[in-house]
PDB file of C-alpha atoms in Angstrom:
ATOM      1  CA  GLY A  18     -44.477-126.039  96.502  1.00 50.00           C
ATOM      2  CA  GLN A  19     -41.589-124.801  98.556  1.00 60.00           C
ATOM      3  CA  GLN A  20     -42.348-122.612 101.521  1.00 73.00           C
ATOM      4  CA  LEU A  21     -40.249-119.941 103.138  1.00 88.00           C
ATOM      5  CA  ASN A  22     -39.349-119.936 106.820  1.00 91.00           C
ATOM      6  CA  GLN A  23     -41.532-117.331 108.479  1.00 94.00           C
ATOM      7  CA  SER A  24     -41.430-116.492 112.166  1.00 96.00           C
ATOM      8  CA  PRO A  25     -42.935-116.212 114.586  1.00 96.00           C
ATOM      9  CA  GLN A  26     -45.811-118.523 113.805  1.00 93.00           C
ATOM     10  CA  SER A  27     -48.148-116.546 116.053  1.00 95.00           C
ATOM     11  CA  MET A  28     -48.060-113.453 118.217  1.00 95.00           C
ATOM     12  CA  PHE A  29     -50.294-112.186 120.994  1.00 96.00           C
ATOM     13  CA  ILE A  30     -49.556-108.561 121.825  1.00 96.00           C
ATOM     14  CA  GLN A  31     -51.070-105.634 123.675  1.00 97.00           C
ATOM     15  CA  GLU A  32     -52.541-102.785 121.704  1.00 97.00           C
ATOM     16  CA  GLY A  33     -49.904-100.117 121.185  1.00 97.00           C
ATOM     17  CA  GLU A  34     -46.961-102.498 121.060  1.00 97.00           C
ATOM     18  CA  ASP A  35     -44.702-102.835 118.076  1.00 97.00           C
ATOM     19  CA  VAL A  36     -44.587-106.065 116.055  1.00 97.00           C
ATOM     20  CA  SER A  37     -41.779-107.635 114.106  1.00 97.00           C
ATOM     21  CA  MET A  38     -41.839-110.715 111.891  1.00 97.00           C
ATOM     22  CA  ASN A  39     -39.434-112.086 109.319  1.00 97.00           C
ATOM     23  CA  CYS A  40     -38.966-114.495 106.487  1.00 96.00           C
ATOM     24  CA  THR A  41     -35.810-116.312 105.532  1.00 95.00           C
ATOM     25  CA  SER A  42     -34.736-118.446 102.643  1.00 93.00           C
ATOM     26  CA  SER A  43     -31.750-120.597 101.830  1.00 91.00           C
ATOM     27  CA  SER A  44     -31.594-119.086  98.369  1.00 92.00           C
ATOM     28  CA  ILE A  45     -31.724-115.544  97.040  1.00 94.00           C
ATOM     29  CA  PHE A  46     -34.823-113.748  95.848  1.00 95.00           C
ATOM     30  CA  ASN A  47     -35.367-110.850  93.466  1.00 94.00           C
ATOM     31  CA  THR A  48     -38.610-109.684  95.049  1.00 95.00           C
ATOM     32  CA  TRP A  49     -40.154-109.844  98.497  1.00 96.00           C
ATOM     33  CA  LEU A  50     -43.862-109.274  99.044  1.00 96.00           C
ATOM     34  CA  TRP A  51     -45.834-108.955 102.265  1.00 97.00           C
ATOM     35  CA  TYR A  52     -49.565-109.703 102.490  1.00 96.00           C
ATOM     36  CA  LYS A  53     -52.238-109.559 105.168  1.00 96.00           C
ATOM     37  CA  GLN A  54     -55.157-111.962 105.198  1.00 95.00           C
ATOM     38  CA  GLU A  55     -58.262-111.425 107.296  1.00 92.00           C
ATOM     39  CA  PRO A  56     -60.628-114.299 108.074  1.00 87.00           C
ATOM     40  CA  GLY A  57     -62.656-115.396 105.068  1.00 88.00           C
ATOM     41  CA  GLU A  58     -60.878-113.115 102.636  1.00 91.00           C
ATOM     42  CA  GLY A  59     -58.022-113.320 100.183  1.00 93.00           C
ATOM     43  CA  PRO A  60     -54.577-111.908 101.045  1.00 93.00           C
ATOM     44  CA  VAL A  61     -54.087-108.218 100.379  1.00 94.00           C
ATOM     45  CA  LEU A  62     -50.730-106.866  99.264  1.00 94.00           C
ATOM     46  CA  LEU A  63     -49.208-104.562 101.899  1.00 96.00           C
ATOM     47  CA  ILE A  64     -45.695-103.853 100.680  1.00 96.00           C
ATOM     48  CA  ALA A  65     -43.595-104.917  97.694  1.00 95.00           C
ATOM     49  CA  LEU A  66     -39.787-104.816  97.748  1.00 96.00           C
ATOM     50  CA  TYR A  67     -37.737-105.081  94.580  1.00 94.00           C
ATOM     51  CA  LYS A  68     -34.148-104.231  95.551  1.00 95.00           C
ATOM     52  CA  ALA A  69     -31.708-105.570  98.136  1.00 96.00           C
ATOM     53  CA  GLY A  70     -31.494-103.206 101.087  1.00 96.00           C
ATOM     54  CA  GLU A  71     -34.738-101.460 100.165  1.00 96.00           C
ATOM     55  CA  LEU A  72     -36.723-100.131 103.122  1.00 97.00           C
ATOM     56  CA  THR A  73     -40.332 -99.245 102.390  1.00 96.00           C
ATOM     57  CA  SER A  74     -43.108 -97.931 104.605  1.00 96.00           C
ATOM     58  CA  ASN A  75     -46.856 -98.044 104.265  1.00 95.00           C
ATOM     59  CA  GLY A  76     -48.396 -96.135 107.149  1.00 96.00           C
ATOM     60  CA  ARG A  77     -47.435 -97.900 110.364  1.00 97.00           C
ATOM     61  CA  LEU A  78     -45.914-100.779 108.409  1.00 97.00           C
ATOM     62  CA  THR A  79     -42.253-100.939 107.414  1.00 98.00           C
ATOM     63  CA  ALA A  80     -40.606-103.733 105.470  1.00 98.00           C
ATOM     64  CA  GLN A  81     -37.036-104.301 104.400  1.00 98.00           C
ATOM     65  CA  PHE A  82     -35.429-106.418 101.702  1.00 97.00           C
ATOM     66  CA  GLY A  83     -32.404-108.026 103.347  1.00 97.00           C
ATOM     67  CA  ILE A  84     -29.003-107.112 101.998  1.00 96.00           C
ATOM     68  CA  THR A  85     -28.156-110.781 101.452  1.00 95.00           C
ATOM     69  CA  ARG A  86     -31.387-111.148  99.413  1.00 95.00           C
ATOM     70  CA  LYS A  87     -32.257-114.168 101.555  1.00 95.00           C
ATOM     71  CA  ASP A  88     -34.502-112.492 104.096  1.00 96.00           C
ATOM     72  CA  SER A  89     -37.045-109.792 104.703  1.00 98.00           C
ATOM     73  CA  PHE A  90     -38.766-108.385 107.748  1.00 98.00           C
ATOM     74  CA  LEU A  91     -42.037-106.597 108.408  1.00 98.00           C
ATOM     75  CA  ASN A  92     -42.559-104.249 111.347  1.00 98.00           C
ATOM     76  CA  ILE A  93     -45.855-102.847 112.562  1.00 98.00           C
ATOM     77  CA  SER A  94     -45.610 -99.933 114.925  1.00 97.00           C
ATOM     78  CA  ALA A  95     -48.168 -98.998 117.601  1.00 97.00           C
ATOM     79  CA  SER A  96     -50.461-101.928 116.854  1.00 97.00           C
ATOM     80  CA  ILE A  97     -54.236-101.500 116.880  1.00 97.00           C
ATOM     81  CA  PRO A  98     -57.011-104.117 117.042  1.00 95.00           C
ATOM     82  CA  SER A  99     -57.653-103.987 113.293  1.00 95.00           C
ATOM     83  CA  ASP A 100     -54.102-105.229 112.672  1.00 97.00           C
ATOM     84  CA  VAL A 101     -55.383-108.691 113.597  1.00 96.00           C
ATOM     85  CA  GLY A 102     -54.929-111.224 110.823  1.00 95.00           C
ATOM     86  CA  ILE A 103     -52.437-113.569 109.219  1.00 94.00           C
ATOM     87  CA  TYR A 104     -49.409-111.995 107.588  1.00 96.00           C
ATOM     88  CA  PHE A 105     -47.689-113.815 104.739  1.00 93.00           C
ATOM     89  CA  CYS A 106     -44.409-113.157 103.034  1.00 95.00           C
ATOM     90  CA  ALA A 107     -43.710-114.207  99.463  1.00 93.00           C
ATOM     91  CA  GLY A 108     -40.511-114.231  97.491  1.00 92.00           C
ATOM     92  CA  GLN A 109     -39.849-114.361  93.784  1.00 92.00           C
ATOM     93  CA  SER A 110     -36.828-116.418  92.794  1.00 90.00           C
ATOM     94  CA  PRO A 111     -34.436-115.604  89.940  1.00 90.00           C
ATOM     95  CA  GLY A 112     -36.197-118.450  88.135  1.00 85.00           C
ATOM     96  CA  ASN A 113     -39.430-116.446  88.315  1.00 83.00           C
ATOM     97  CA  GLN A 114     -41.132-118.780  90.791  1.00 84.00           C
ATOM     98  CA  PHE A 115     -43.056-117.519  93.813  1.00 86.00           C
ATOM     99  CA  TYR A 116     -42.730-119.084  97.255  1.00 88.00           C
ATOM    100  CA  PHE A 117     -44.781-118.316 100.342  1.00 88.00           C
ATOM    101  CA  GLY A 118     -44.117-118.174 104.039  1.00 90.00           C
ATOM    102  CA  THR A 119     -46.236-120.236 106.408  1.00 88.00           C
ATOM    103  CA  GLY A 120     -47.807-117.125 107.868  1.00 91.00           C
ATOM    104  CA  THR A 121     -47.718-115.224 111.160  1.00 94.00           C
ATOM    105  CA  SER A 122     -51.011-115.055 113.022  1.00 94.00           C
ATOM    106  CA  LEU A 123     -51.291-111.752 114.878  1.00 96.00           C
ATOM    107  CA  THR A 124     -53.685-111.179 117.758  1.00 96.00           C
ATOM    108  CA  VAL A 125     -53.907-107.703 119.284  1.00 96.00           C
ATOM    109  CA  ILE A 126     -55.358-107.517 122.768  1.00 94.00           C
ATOM    110  CA  PRO A 127     -57.154-104.221 123.449  1.00 91.00           C
TER     111      PRO A 127
ATOM    112  CA  GLY B  27     -53.958-100.977  91.858  1.00 67.00           C
ATOM    113  CA  ALA B  28     -54.322-104.347  90.197  1.00 83.00           C
ATOM    114  CA  VAL B  29     -57.568-106.130  90.998  1.00 92.00           C
ATOM    115  CA  VAL B  30     -58.301-109.822  90.898  1.00 95.00           C
ATOM    116  CA  SER B  31     -61.889-110.922  91.298  1.00 95.00           C
ATOM    117  CA  GLN B  32     -63.248-114.356  92.125  1.00 96.00           C
ATOM    118  CA  HIS B  33     -66.749-115.637  91.586  1.00 96.00           C
ATOM    119  CA  PRO B  34     -68.698-116.967  93.320  1.00 96.00           C
ATOM    120  CA  SER B  35     -67.673-115.913  96.825  1.00 95.00           C
ATOM    121  CA  TRP B  36     -69.778-118.691  98.348  1.00 95.00           C
ATOM    122  CA  VAL B  37     -71.124-121.855  96.804  1.00 96.00           C
ATOM    123  CA  ILE B  38     -72.912-124.854  98.214  1.00 96.00           C
ATOM    124  CA  CYS B  39     -73.270-127.932  96.051  1.00 95.00           C
ATOM    125  CA  LYS B  40     -74.474-131.475  96.416  1.00 96.00           C
ATOM    126  CA  SER B  41     -72.036-134.331  96.662  1.00 97.00           C
ATOM    127  CA  GLY B  42     -71.280-135.756  93.218  1.00 97.00           C
ATOM    128  CA  THR B  43     -71.897-132.562  91.299  1.00 97.00           C
ATOM    129  CA  SER B  44     -69.312-130.261  89.747  1.00 97.00           C
ATOM    130  CA  VAL B  45     -68.747-126.628  90.565  1.00 97.00           C
ATOM    131  CA  LYS B  46     -66.815-123.956  88.705  1.00 97.00           C
ATOM    132  CA  ILE B  47     -64.960-121.028  90.257  1.00 97.00           C
ATOM    133  CA  GLU B  48     -63.821-118.108  88.131  1.00 97.00           C
ATOM    134  CA  CYS B  49     -60.781-115.900  88.623  1.00 96.00           C
ATOM    135  CA  ARG B  50     -60.539-112.675  86.640  1.00 96.00           C
ATOM    136  CA  SER B  51     -57.875-110.013  86.435  1.00 94.00           C
ATOM    137  CA  LEU B  52     -59.928-106.854  86.030  1.00 94.00           C
ATOM    138  CA  ASP B  53     -57.402-104.235  84.999  1.00 90.00           C
ATOM    139  CA  PHE B  54     -54.371-106.124  83.781  1.00 91.00           C
ATOM    140  CA  GLN B  55     -53.426-109.097  81.680  1.00 90.00           C
ATOM    141  CA  ALA B  56     -52.365-112.180  83.546  1.00 90.00           C
ATOM    142  CA  THR B  57     -50.407-114.764  81.616  1.00 87.00           C
ATOM    143  CA  THR B  58     -50.035-116.760  84.801  1.00 91.00           C
ATOM    144  CA  MET B  59     -52.584-117.392  87.506  1.00 94.00           C
ATOM    145  CA  PHE B  60     -52.290-119.578  90.575  1.00 94.00           C
ATOM    146  CA  TRP B  61     -54.873-121.609  92.459  1.00 96.00           C
ATOM    147  CA  TYR B  62     -54.618-122.317  96.193  1.00 94.00           C
ATOM    148  CA  ARG B  63     -56.564-124.156  98.787  1.00 95.00           C
ATOM    149  CA  GLN B  64     -56.637-123.057 102.391  1.00 92.00           C
ATOM    150  CA  PHE B  65     -57.899-124.881 105.450  1.00 88.00           C
ATOM    151  CA  PRO B  66     -58.895-122.937 108.573  1.00 82.00           C
ATOM    152  CA  LYS B  67     -55.969-121.283 110.322  1.00 77.00           C
ATOM    153  CA  GLN B  68     -53.489-122.771 107.884  1.00 81.00           C
ATOM    154  CA  SER B  69     -51.256-121.354 105.205  1.00 82.00           C
ATOM    155  CA  LEU B  70     -52.036-121.240 101.518  1.00 87.00           C
ATOM    156  CA  MET B  71     -51.483-124.517  99.711  1.00 89.00           C
ATOM    157  CA  LEU B  72     -50.583-124.072  96.065  1.00 90.00           C
ATOM    158  CA  MET B  73     -52.633-126.451  93.938  1.00 94.00           C
ATOM    159  CA  ALA B  74     -51.619-125.516  90.424  1.00 94.00           C
ATOM    160  CA  THR B  75     -50.136-122.876  88.175  1.00 92.00           C
ATOM    161  CA  SER B  76     -52.344-121.884  85.280  1.00 90.00           C
ATOM    162  CA  ASN B  77     -50.760-120.566  82.097  1.00 88.00           C
ATOM    163  CA  GLU B  78     -52.798-118.879  79.405  1.00 87.00           C
ATOM    164  CA  GLY B  79     -53.207-121.083  76.383  1.00 85.00           C
ATOM    165  CA  SER B  80     -51.482-124.124  77.820  1.00 87.00           C
ATOM    166  CA  LYS B  81     -52.051-126.871  80.328  1.00 90.00           C
ATOM    167  CA  ALA B  82     -51.872-126.130  84.004  1.00 93.00           C
ATOM    168  CA  THR B  83     -48.988-127.369  86.096  1.00 93.00           C
ATOM    169  CA  TYR B  84     -50.236-129.234  89.150  1.00 95.00           C
ATOM    170  CA  GLU B  85     -48.442-129.571  92.459  1.00 92.00           C
ATOM    171  CA  GLN B  86     -47.611-133.014  93.744  1.00 92.00           C
ATOM    172  CA  GLY B  87     -50.603-134.724  95.281  1.00 93.00           C
ATOM    173  CA  VAL B  88     -53.221-132.614  93.510  1.00 95.00           C
ATOM    174  CA  GLU B  89     -55.527-134.648  91.251  1.00 94.00           C
ATOM    175  CA  LYS B  90     -55.634-132.949  87.884  1.00 93.00           C
ATOM    176  CA  ASP B  91     -58.720-134.886  86.806  1.00 95.00           C
ATOM    177  CA  LYS B  92     -60.588-133.721  89.852  1.00 96.00           C
ATOM    178  CA  PHE B  93     -59.493-130.090  89.825  1.00 97.00           C
ATOM    179  CA  LEU B  94     -59.786-128.995  86.209  1.00 96.00           C
ATOM    180  CA  ILE B  95     -58.128-125.704  85.388  1.00 95.00           C
ATOM    181  CA  ASN B  96     -58.711-123.733  82.225  1.00 92.00           C
ATOM    182  CA  HIS B  97     -56.962-120.478  81.358  1.00 91.00           C
ATOM    183  CA  ALA B  98     -58.493-119.587  78.022  1.00 84.00           C
ATOM    184  CA  SER B  99     -57.817-115.860  78.034  1.00 91.00           C
ATOM    185  CA  LEU B 100     -55.361-113.392  79.526  1.00 91.00           C
ATOM    186  CA  THR B 101     -57.913-112.271  82.084  1.00 93.00           C
ATOM    187  CA  LEU B 102     -59.753-115.432  83.068  1.00 95.00           C
ATOM    188  CA  SER B 103     -58.860-118.733  84.678  1.00 95.00           C
ATOM    189  CA  THR B 104     -61.401-121.232  85.954  1.00 96.00           C
ATOM    190  CA  LEU B 105     -61.164-124.029  88.499  1.00 97.00           C
ATOM    191  CA  THR B 106     -63.760-126.796  88.229  1.00 97.00           C
ATOM    192  CA  VAL B 107     -64.087-129.197  91.113  1.00 97.00           C
ATOM    193  CA  THR B 108     -65.519-132.324  89.532  1.00 97.00           C
ATOM    194  CA  SER B 109     -67.630-134.895  91.358  1.00 97.00           C
ATOM    195  CA  ALA B 110     -67.266-132.900  94.538  1.00 97.00           C
ATOM    196  CA  HIS B 111     -67.265-134.607  97.920  1.00 96.00           C
ATOM    197  CA  PRO B 112     -67.559-133.162 101.415  1.00 96.00           C
ATOM    198  CA  GLU B 113     -63.794-133.376 101.890  1.00 95.00           C
ATOM    199  CA  ASP B 114     -63.415-130.923  99.002  1.00 96.00           C
ATOM    200  CA  SER B 115     -65.106-128.267 101.117  1.00 96.00           C
ATOM    201  CA  SER B 116     -62.557-125.536 101.586  1.00 95.00           C
ATOM    202  CA  PHE B 117     -61.564-121.958 100.866  1.00 96.00           C
ATOM    203  CA  TYR B 118     -60.164-121.676  97.328  1.00 97.00           C
ATOM    204  CA  ILE B 119     -58.106-118.632  96.379  1.00 96.00           C
ATOM    205  CA  CYS B 120     -56.609-117.550  93.089  1.00 96.00           C
ATOM    206  CA  SER B 121     -53.855-115.086  92.374  1.00 94.00           C
ATOM    207  CA  ALA B 122     -52.524-113.521  89.208  1.00 94.00           C
ATOM    208  CA  ARG B 123     -49.162-112.294  88.079  1.00 90.00           C
ATOM    209  CA  GLU B 124     -49.194-109.020  86.199  1.00 81.00           C
ATOM    210  CA  GLY B 125     -47.633-109.499  82.779  1.00 73.00           C
ATOM    211  CA  ALA B 126     -45.609-112.401  81.466  1.00 67.00           C
ATOM    212  CA  SER B 127     -42.830-112.008  83.997  1.00 71.00           C
ATOM    213  CA  GLY B 128     -44.368-109.689  86.540  1.00 79.00           C
ATOM    214  CA  ASN B 129     -42.743-109.504  89.948  1.00 84.00           C
ATOM    215  CA  THR B 130     -45.916-108.904  91.924  1.00 89.00           C
ATOM    216  CA  ILE B 131     -48.911-111.140  92.392  1.00 91.00           C
ATOM    217  CA  TYR B 132     -52.392-110.117  93.459  1.00 93.00           C
ATOM    218  CA  PHE B 133     -54.972-112.309  95.122  1.00 95.00           C
ATOM    219  CA  GLY B 134     -58.665-112.752  94.595  1.00 96.00           C
ATOM    220  CA  GLU B 135     -61.103-112.521  97.476  1.00 95.00           C
ATOM    221  CA  GLY B 136     -61.434-116.275  97.753  1.00 96.00           C
ATOM    222  CA  SER B 137     -64.335-118.665  97.245  1.00 96.00           C
ATOM    223  CA  TRP B 138     -65.885-120.760  99.980  1.00 95.00           C
ATOM    224  CA  LEU B 139     -67.003-124.165  98.751  1.00 96.00           C
ATOM    225  CA  THR B 140     -69.261-126.315 100.876  1.00 95.00           C
ATOM    226  CA  VAL B 141     -70.196-129.765  99.590  1.00 96.00           C
ATOM    227  CA  VAL B 142     -73.194-131.317 101.298  1.00 96.00           C
TER     228      VAL B 142
END
């Protein structure tokens, strides 16, 4: 199926730094979802966004639903080693289909 | 929160045999479930969309006779890998959409399949 453009593909950062990643699409979405996947496990839902312009936080994580409805970003503040994993975005189209980003692999160096 | 459970978490089978993986939505009804395959350090690859009471919709390149999907109830979908071969070894993940037109999907924990 179709995949969303997610960037960056990978990040290597120092503990304590902030992280930013985003997903873009050529078409509009009604919902944006952000997941984290740790090795050997299924993705876990972090944040769900249902309205254009919506800004939602979950602890040190903040995500926004772009005003154009074609993008979303996820920020992680003051990263810690347990933030390591692959982060995926997903979008739900007006046609009720889900599309996934290719993932951002995050490595946090202590 | 909504919980999706997969079973088994790990399975090893002999080449030529079939193996079944279950995906259950524990606290909600899931009209639609999705099956993915994931290779190490790669993104999720959607294999098929499973709709309760009807035939699954397979993505291009996925053999429907090899990867049999059954979604007989609103809380259970199964993936059967038939006549498994070593190249079928992979991490298989399911997800479920809450309700008929839910706007959030939840993933199972994944199932590791090793074919020897």
